[in-house]
Amino acid sequence: MSSAVPLSVAAPAVIAGLSYLNAKTSFWYDWLLVRSVIPTGLATQLREMRGRLNAFYLLEDRAKNSSTSSVTFLKFEGRSYTYAQTYDRVLRYGAWLRKNYGVKPKDIVAMNFENSDTFIFLWFGLWAIGAKPAFINFNLTGSVLTHCVKAATTSLLLVDPNVVDKVSEDVRRDLDSVRIVVLTPELERDILATEPVRYPDEDRYEDRGQNMAALIYTSGTTGLPKAAIMSWAKTILGAGVVSRWLGWRPGDVFYTAMPLYHSSAAVMGVLNTIECGKTIAIGRKFSATKFWDEVREHDATIIQYVGEMCRYLLGAPPRIDPVTGKNIDKANKVHTAFGNGLRPDIWAAFKDRFGIDAIGEFYAATEAPLAMFNLSKNDHALGAMGRNGWLYDLVMSFRMAVIEVDTETNEPIRDPKTGRCRKVGAGEPGELLHRLPAGDTSERFQGYYNNAKATSSKILRDVFSKGDAWFRTGDTVIWDNEGRVFFSDRIGDTFRWKSENVSTMEVSHVMGLHPAIHEANVYGVELPHHDGRAGCAAVVLNGQPDEITMRSIAGHVTKALPPYARPVFLRILPEMGEATTATLKHQKHSLRTEGVDPTKVDPATVWWLKGGEYVPFTESDWKVISDGKARL
Ligand SMILES: *[C@@H]1O[C@H](CO)[C@@H](O)[C@H](O)[C@H]1NC(C)=O
Ligand SMILES: *[C@@H]1O[C@H](CO)[C@@H](O)[C@H](O)[C@H]1NC(C)=O
Ligand SMILES: *[C@@H]1O[C@H](CO)[C@@H](O)[C@H](O)[C@H]1NC(C)=O
Ligand SMILES: CC(=O)N[C@H]1CO[C@H](CO)[C@@H](O)[C@@H]1O
């Protein structure tokens, strides 16, 4: 797929003068990364030596330091707390858990909560007494919910009154050995009446950075969520590197509406804020209609995004001031948007519409041992998820590799003689790997709690030399000669059609550039009597699928995509809804399984490319294909 649709077609990187040269050599860039990474690495070692790995100490340091104790740390739904006030509450929550439920150091306690101030008090309250939270996705129900609680091997589940209906009778019966406590307003009053106790440092002692700080669940596209171990080292590195790299300014307020049960908001949001003694405002959950109101209400200057959130915000109608009748989309103080997964087709539109100066894009997975960053104000690296200068690139080349993977089996291609994997050339797609210490892989990759099988499935051995160990990210990326790393696809999403490899991300990107398409989710569908998979785009349109619109889309894909990459089918959805995860990432699994078979999918919603036009796909068309009378 290397030459098919280079992402650069969308990046008019024609920027004159010094800033371009600077961006190209990325000199300040390296400096920024080196300046962020090295002190953080040293700080981690120092904290390990002093037995102060627990991030509770970060909060305590801010609360005890006269320069930060009275700074507002947390804002939520009209309430706000300084560092000192937060610390006081955290001690009370910890003491209450210890006294009433006998929570001991190293115990794991599951929390099923929406974003709130209470979430943060409970989380740090657990750390304050040396216990560890398991953050449960509050949207889960039934057997998936019980699976997650059981995977945490906990005897206590704390529940937000707002999600208590998810903890059904069946769930309770299935979790009969787990004590379930709903944190009602009465209980919260009890907590506030509990004496704040600071337990001795021994209770929080951790000998190694790789020890568990929390369990955070990763939502696979198929199968049950897995409990990934978030280590202390990762909490420190994530928070330390991001806070230095992001360039916090005096008076900054960070706003996030991403779920705190994921590492993006928890580490890159909350811990990053504490690390630099600043303010975080949190939204209960993401809502495209409330987002900017909350940003304005909190005077936020940095916002956090993930996945498709920016697309939803762009899709919302312009915000008009009811009094003056003026468009107030730009009436905000945001200078930086920080997150991951902002697609290049909406990058510039998002910045322009809301008047945002800089985008900081990072790439990291909860369980991955490395992260990549790209902070940019121009378009040189538009769409890149990481960008390094030559220095960092050199350092990274020992830590990262991009290898060839078989599109059919999703396994690395090994040389038949040597058995080793092959690196792809610069600018070519391949799976991104991170090097692990061969002896003790858990130093860098802690894996999944009590799940050795899932853990070892992420580790690849004997890659370039006997006995070496690498972490499989599951992501296909393109690493170019200029140190930029572009996301290409999830492994397994790329499909083959007419003997060519098609990257679903690249096709979605092109589809997204058409003004009538609000959102496109691309995948390959199997057809009777055909090899490989034909492209299908599930699309949400801005209007109706009328003739003019469909003709215009057909013209667009014909112009912008090579024949094999053009979606043969369009499936019109009213909204992406069920096809997205709680973090707004696209799900392809069920769409792919349904395909375009009219017994599984309402044929009235399917169109196909015939004679250069998208026309309705009828049941008789399907019959012709299944009878083997049509070759696409
Ligand atoms: C208090 O915080 C300031 C600013 O963050 C820092 O420079 C100073 O070293 C801190 N003092 C102590 C005692 O940690
Ligand atoms: C990378 O940096 C450039 C700035 O040159 C920015 O335009 C682009 O959006 C960034 N890419 C991502 C994915 O953050
Ligand atoms: C498609 O990917 C496979 C690896 O899975 C590779 O061997 C093959 O050469 C690629 N085909 C094209 C046309 O790029
Ligand atoms: C993916 C998912 O189940 N999302 C649901 C999460 O819960 C909210 C309500 O709390 C629903 O609106 C979402 O559909």
PDB file of C-alpha atoms in Angstrom, residues 100-209:
ATOM      1  CA  ASN A 100     -14.679   0.372  57.504  1.00  0.00           C
ATOM      2  CA  TYR A 101     -13.671  -2.199  54.925  1.00  0.00           C
ATOM      3  CA  GLY A 102     -10.300  -3.337  56.218  1.00  0.00           C
ATOM      4  CA  VAL A 103      -8.518  -2.387  52.979  1.00  0.00           C
ATOM      5  CA  LYS A 104      -4.835  -3.203  53.463  1.00  0.00           C
ATOM      6  CA  PRO A 105      -1.681  -2.160  51.612  1.00  0.00           C
ATOM      7  CA  LYS A 106      -1.372  -3.974  48.231  1.00  0.00           C
ATOM      8  CA  ASP A 107      -5.094  -4.843  48.173  1.00  0.00           C
ATOM      9  CA  ILE A 108      -6.851  -4.199  44.886  1.00  0.00           C
ATOM     10  CA  VAL A 109     -10.184  -2.379  45.053  1.00  0.00           C
ATOM     11  CA  ALA A 110     -12.466  -2.069  42.018  1.00  0.00           C
ATOM     12  CA  MET A 111     -14.078   1.309  41.317  1.00  0.00           C
ATOM     13  CA  ASN A 112     -17.021   1.633  38.935  1.00  0.00           C
ATOM     14  CA  PHE A 113     -17.389   5.404  38.572  1.00  0.00           C
ATOM     15  CA  GLU A 114     -18.204   8.131  36.124  1.00  0.00           C
ATOM     16  CA  ASN A 115     -15.801  11.062  36.106  1.00  0.00           C
ATOM     17  CA  SER A 116     -16.231  13.146  39.235  1.00  0.00           C
ATOM     18  CA  ASP A 117     -14.368  14.697  42.152  1.00  0.00           C
ATOM     19  CA  THR A 118     -15.215  11.557  44.140  1.00  0.00           C
ATOM     20  CA  PHE A 119     -13.424   9.425  41.552  1.00  0.00           C
ATOM     21  CA  ILE A 120     -10.214  11.293  42.259  1.00  0.00           C
ATOM     22  CA  PHE A 121     -10.608  11.224  46.073  1.00  0.00           C
ATOM     23  CA  LEU A 122     -11.203   7.460  46.055  1.00  0.00           C
ATOM     24  CA  TRP A 123      -8.344   6.769  43.678  1.00  0.00           C
ATOM     25  CA  PHE A 124      -5.798   8.754  45.693  1.00  0.00           C
ATOM     26  CA  GLY A 125      -7.406   7.570  48.917  1.00  0.00           C
ATOM     27  CA  LEU A 126      -6.513   4.029  47.875  1.00  0.00           C
ATOM     28  CA  TRP A 127      -2.963   5.049  47.020  1.00  0.00           C
ATOM     29  CA  ALA A 128      -2.729   6.878  50.361  1.00  0.00           C
ATOM     30  CA  ILE A 129      -3.219   3.599  52.215  1.00  0.00           C
ATOM     31  CA  GLY A 130      -0.979   1.626  49.844  1.00  0.00           C
ATOM     32  CA  ALA A 131      -3.877  -0.089  48.030  1.00  0.00           C
ATOM     33  CA  LYS A 132      -4.433  -0.169  44.276  1.00  0.00           C
ATOM     34  CA  PRO A 133      -7.506   0.783  42.271  1.00  0.00           C
ATOM     35  CA  ALA A 134      -8.898  -1.249  39.370  1.00  0.00           C
ATOM     36  CA  PHE A 135     -10.759   1.234  37.183  1.00  0.00           C
ATOM     37  CA  ILE A 136     -13.892  -0.359  35.770  1.00  0.00           C
ATOM     38  CA  ASN A 137     -15.532   1.091  32.661  1.00  0.00           C
ATOM     39  CA  PHE A 138     -18.849   2.387  34.026  1.00  0.00           C
ATOM     40  CA  ASN A 139     -20.643   1.484  30.812  1.00  0.00           C
ATOM     41  CA  LEU A 140     -20.186  -2.247  31.272  1.00  0.00           C
ATOM     42  CA  THR A 141     -23.037  -4.554  32.154  1.00  0.00           C
ATOM     43  CA  GLY A 142     -23.664  -8.258  32.662  1.00  0.00           C
ATOM     44  CA  SER A 143     -20.954 -10.838  32.175  1.00  0.00           C
ATOM     45  CA  VAL A 144     -18.387  -8.353  30.855  1.00  0.00           C
ATOM     46  CA  LEU A 145     -18.719  -6.339  34.057  1.00  0.00           C
ATOM     47  CA  THR A 146     -18.372  -9.405  36.259  1.00  0.00           C
ATOM     48  CA  HIS A 147     -15.419 -10.581  34.183  1.00  0.00           C
ATOM     49  CA  CYS A 148     -13.585  -7.307  34.829  1.00  0.00           C
ATOM     50  CA  VAL A 149     -14.277  -7.324  38.559  1.00  0.00           C
ATOM     51  CA  LYS A 150     -13.173 -10.948  38.854  1.00  0.00           C
ATOM     52  CA  ALA A 151     -10.020 -10.288  36.826  1.00  0.00           C
ATOM     53  CA  ALA A 152      -9.021  -7.774  39.503  1.00  0.00           C
ATOM     54  CA  THR A 153      -9.137 -10.469  42.236  1.00  0.00           C
ATOM     55  CA  THR A 154     -10.775  -7.987  44.554  1.00  0.00           C
ATOM     56  CA  SER A 155     -13.172  -8.438  47.426  1.00  0.00           C
ATOM     57  CA  LEU A 156     -14.533  -4.888  47.269  1.00  0.00           C
ATOM     58  CA  LEU A 157     -16.360  -3.062  44.487  1.00  0.00           C
ATOM     59  CA  LEU A 158     -17.192   0.617  44.978  1.00  0.00           C
ATOM     60  CA  VAL A 159     -20.043   1.881  42.821  1.00  0.00           C
ATOM     61  CA  ASP A 160     -21.104   5.337  41.704  1.00  0.00           C
ATOM     62  CA  PRO A 161     -24.826   5.886  42.527  1.00  0.00           C
ATOM     63  CA  ASN A 162     -25.215   7.101  38.901  1.00  0.00           C
ATOM     64  CA  VAL A 163     -24.362   3.704  37.457  1.00  0.00           C
ATOM     65  CA  VAL A 164     -25.951   1.496  40.086  1.00  0.00           C
ATOM     66  CA  ASP A 165     -28.490   0.172  37.561  1.00  0.00           C
ATOM     67  CA  LYS A 166     -25.628  -1.505  35.674  1.00  0.00           C
ATOM     68  CA  VAL A 167     -24.921  -3.621  38.758  1.00  0.00           C
ATOM     69  CA  SER A 168     -27.983  -5.817  38.261  1.00  0.00           C
ATOM     70  CA  GLU A 169     -29.234  -8.679  40.429  1.00  0.00           C
ATOM     71  CA  ASP A 170     -27.501 -11.136  38.085  1.00  0.00           C
ATOM     72  CA  VAL A 171     -24.238  -9.281  38.412  1.00  0.00           C
ATOM     73  CA  ARG A 172     -24.527  -9.282  42.205  1.00  0.00           C
ATOM     74  CA  ARG A 173     -25.266 -12.992  42.264  1.00  0.00           C
ATOM     75  CA  ASP A 174     -22.307 -13.706  40.010  1.00  0.00           C
ATOM     76  CA  LEU A 175     -20.070 -11.614  42.286  1.00  0.00           C
ATOM     77  CA  ASP A 176     -21.255 -13.183  45.524  1.00  0.00           C
ATOM     78  CA  SER A 177     -17.796 -13.158  47.097  1.00  0.00           C
ATOM     79  CA  VAL A 178     -17.342  -9.432  46.397  1.00  0.00           C
ATOM     80  CA  ARG A 179     -18.648  -6.796  48.756  1.00  0.00           C
ATOM     81  CA  ILE A 180     -20.475  -4.147  46.719  1.00  0.00           C
ATOM     82  CA  VAL A 181     -20.695  -0.671  48.211  1.00  0.00           C
ATOM     83  CA  VAL A 182     -22.682   2.089  46.547  1.00  0.00           C
ATOM     84  CA  LEU A 183     -21.199   5.435  47.496  1.00  0.00           C
ATOM     85  CA  THR A 184     -24.421   7.224  48.399  1.00  0.00           C
ATOM     86  CA  PRO A 185     -24.455  10.872  49.538  1.00  0.00           C
ATOM     87  CA  GLU A 186     -24.925   9.569  53.128  1.00  0.00           C
ATOM     88  CA  LEU A 187     -21.745   7.521  52.899  1.00  0.00           C
ATOM     89  CA  GLU A 188     -19.895  10.496  51.440  1.00  0.00           C
ATOM     90  CA  ARG A 189     -20.966  12.496  54.477  1.00  0.00           C
ATOM     91  CA  ASP A 190     -19.570   9.736  56.718  1.00  0.00           C
ATOM     92  CA  ILE A 191     -16.316   9.900  54.829  1.00  0.00           C
ATOM     93  CA  LEU A 192     -16.005  13.643  55.330  1.00  0.00           C
ATOM     94  CA  ALA A 193     -16.618  13.131  59.036  1.00  0.00           C
ATOM     95  CA  THR A 194     -13.778  10.583  59.222  1.00  0.00           C
ATOM     96  CA  GLU A 195     -10.512  11.849  60.738  1.00  0.00           C
ATOM     97  CA  PRO A 196      -7.824  12.390  58.109  1.00  0.00           C
ATOM     98  CA  VAL A 197      -5.017   9.924  58.842  1.00  0.00           C
ATOM     99  CA  ARG A 198      -1.682   9.827  57.132  1.00  0.00           C
ATOM    100  CA  TYR A 199      -0.508   6.254  57.446  1.00  0.00           C
ATOM    101  CA  PRO A 200       3.236   5.582  57.704  1.00  0.00           C
ATOM    102  CA  ASP A 201       5.443   5.425  54.637  1.00  0.00           C
ATOM    103  CA  GLU A 202       5.986   1.655  55.066  1.00  0.00           C
ATOM    104  CA  ASP A 203       2.380   1.112  54.005  1.00  0.00           C
ATOM    105  CA  ARG A 204       3.097   2.747  50.681  1.00  0.00           C
ATOM    106  CA  TYR A 205       6.530   1.261  50.176  1.00  0.00           C
ATOM    107  CA  GLU A 206       7.269  -0.125  46.710  1.00  0.00           C
ATOM    108  CA  ASP A 207      10.618  -1.634  45.871  1.00  0.00           C
ATOM    109  CA  ARG A 208      10.493  -1.469  42.089  1.00  0.00           C
ATOM    110  CA  GLY A 209       9.168   0.907  39.442  1.00  0.00           C
TER     111      GLY A 209
END
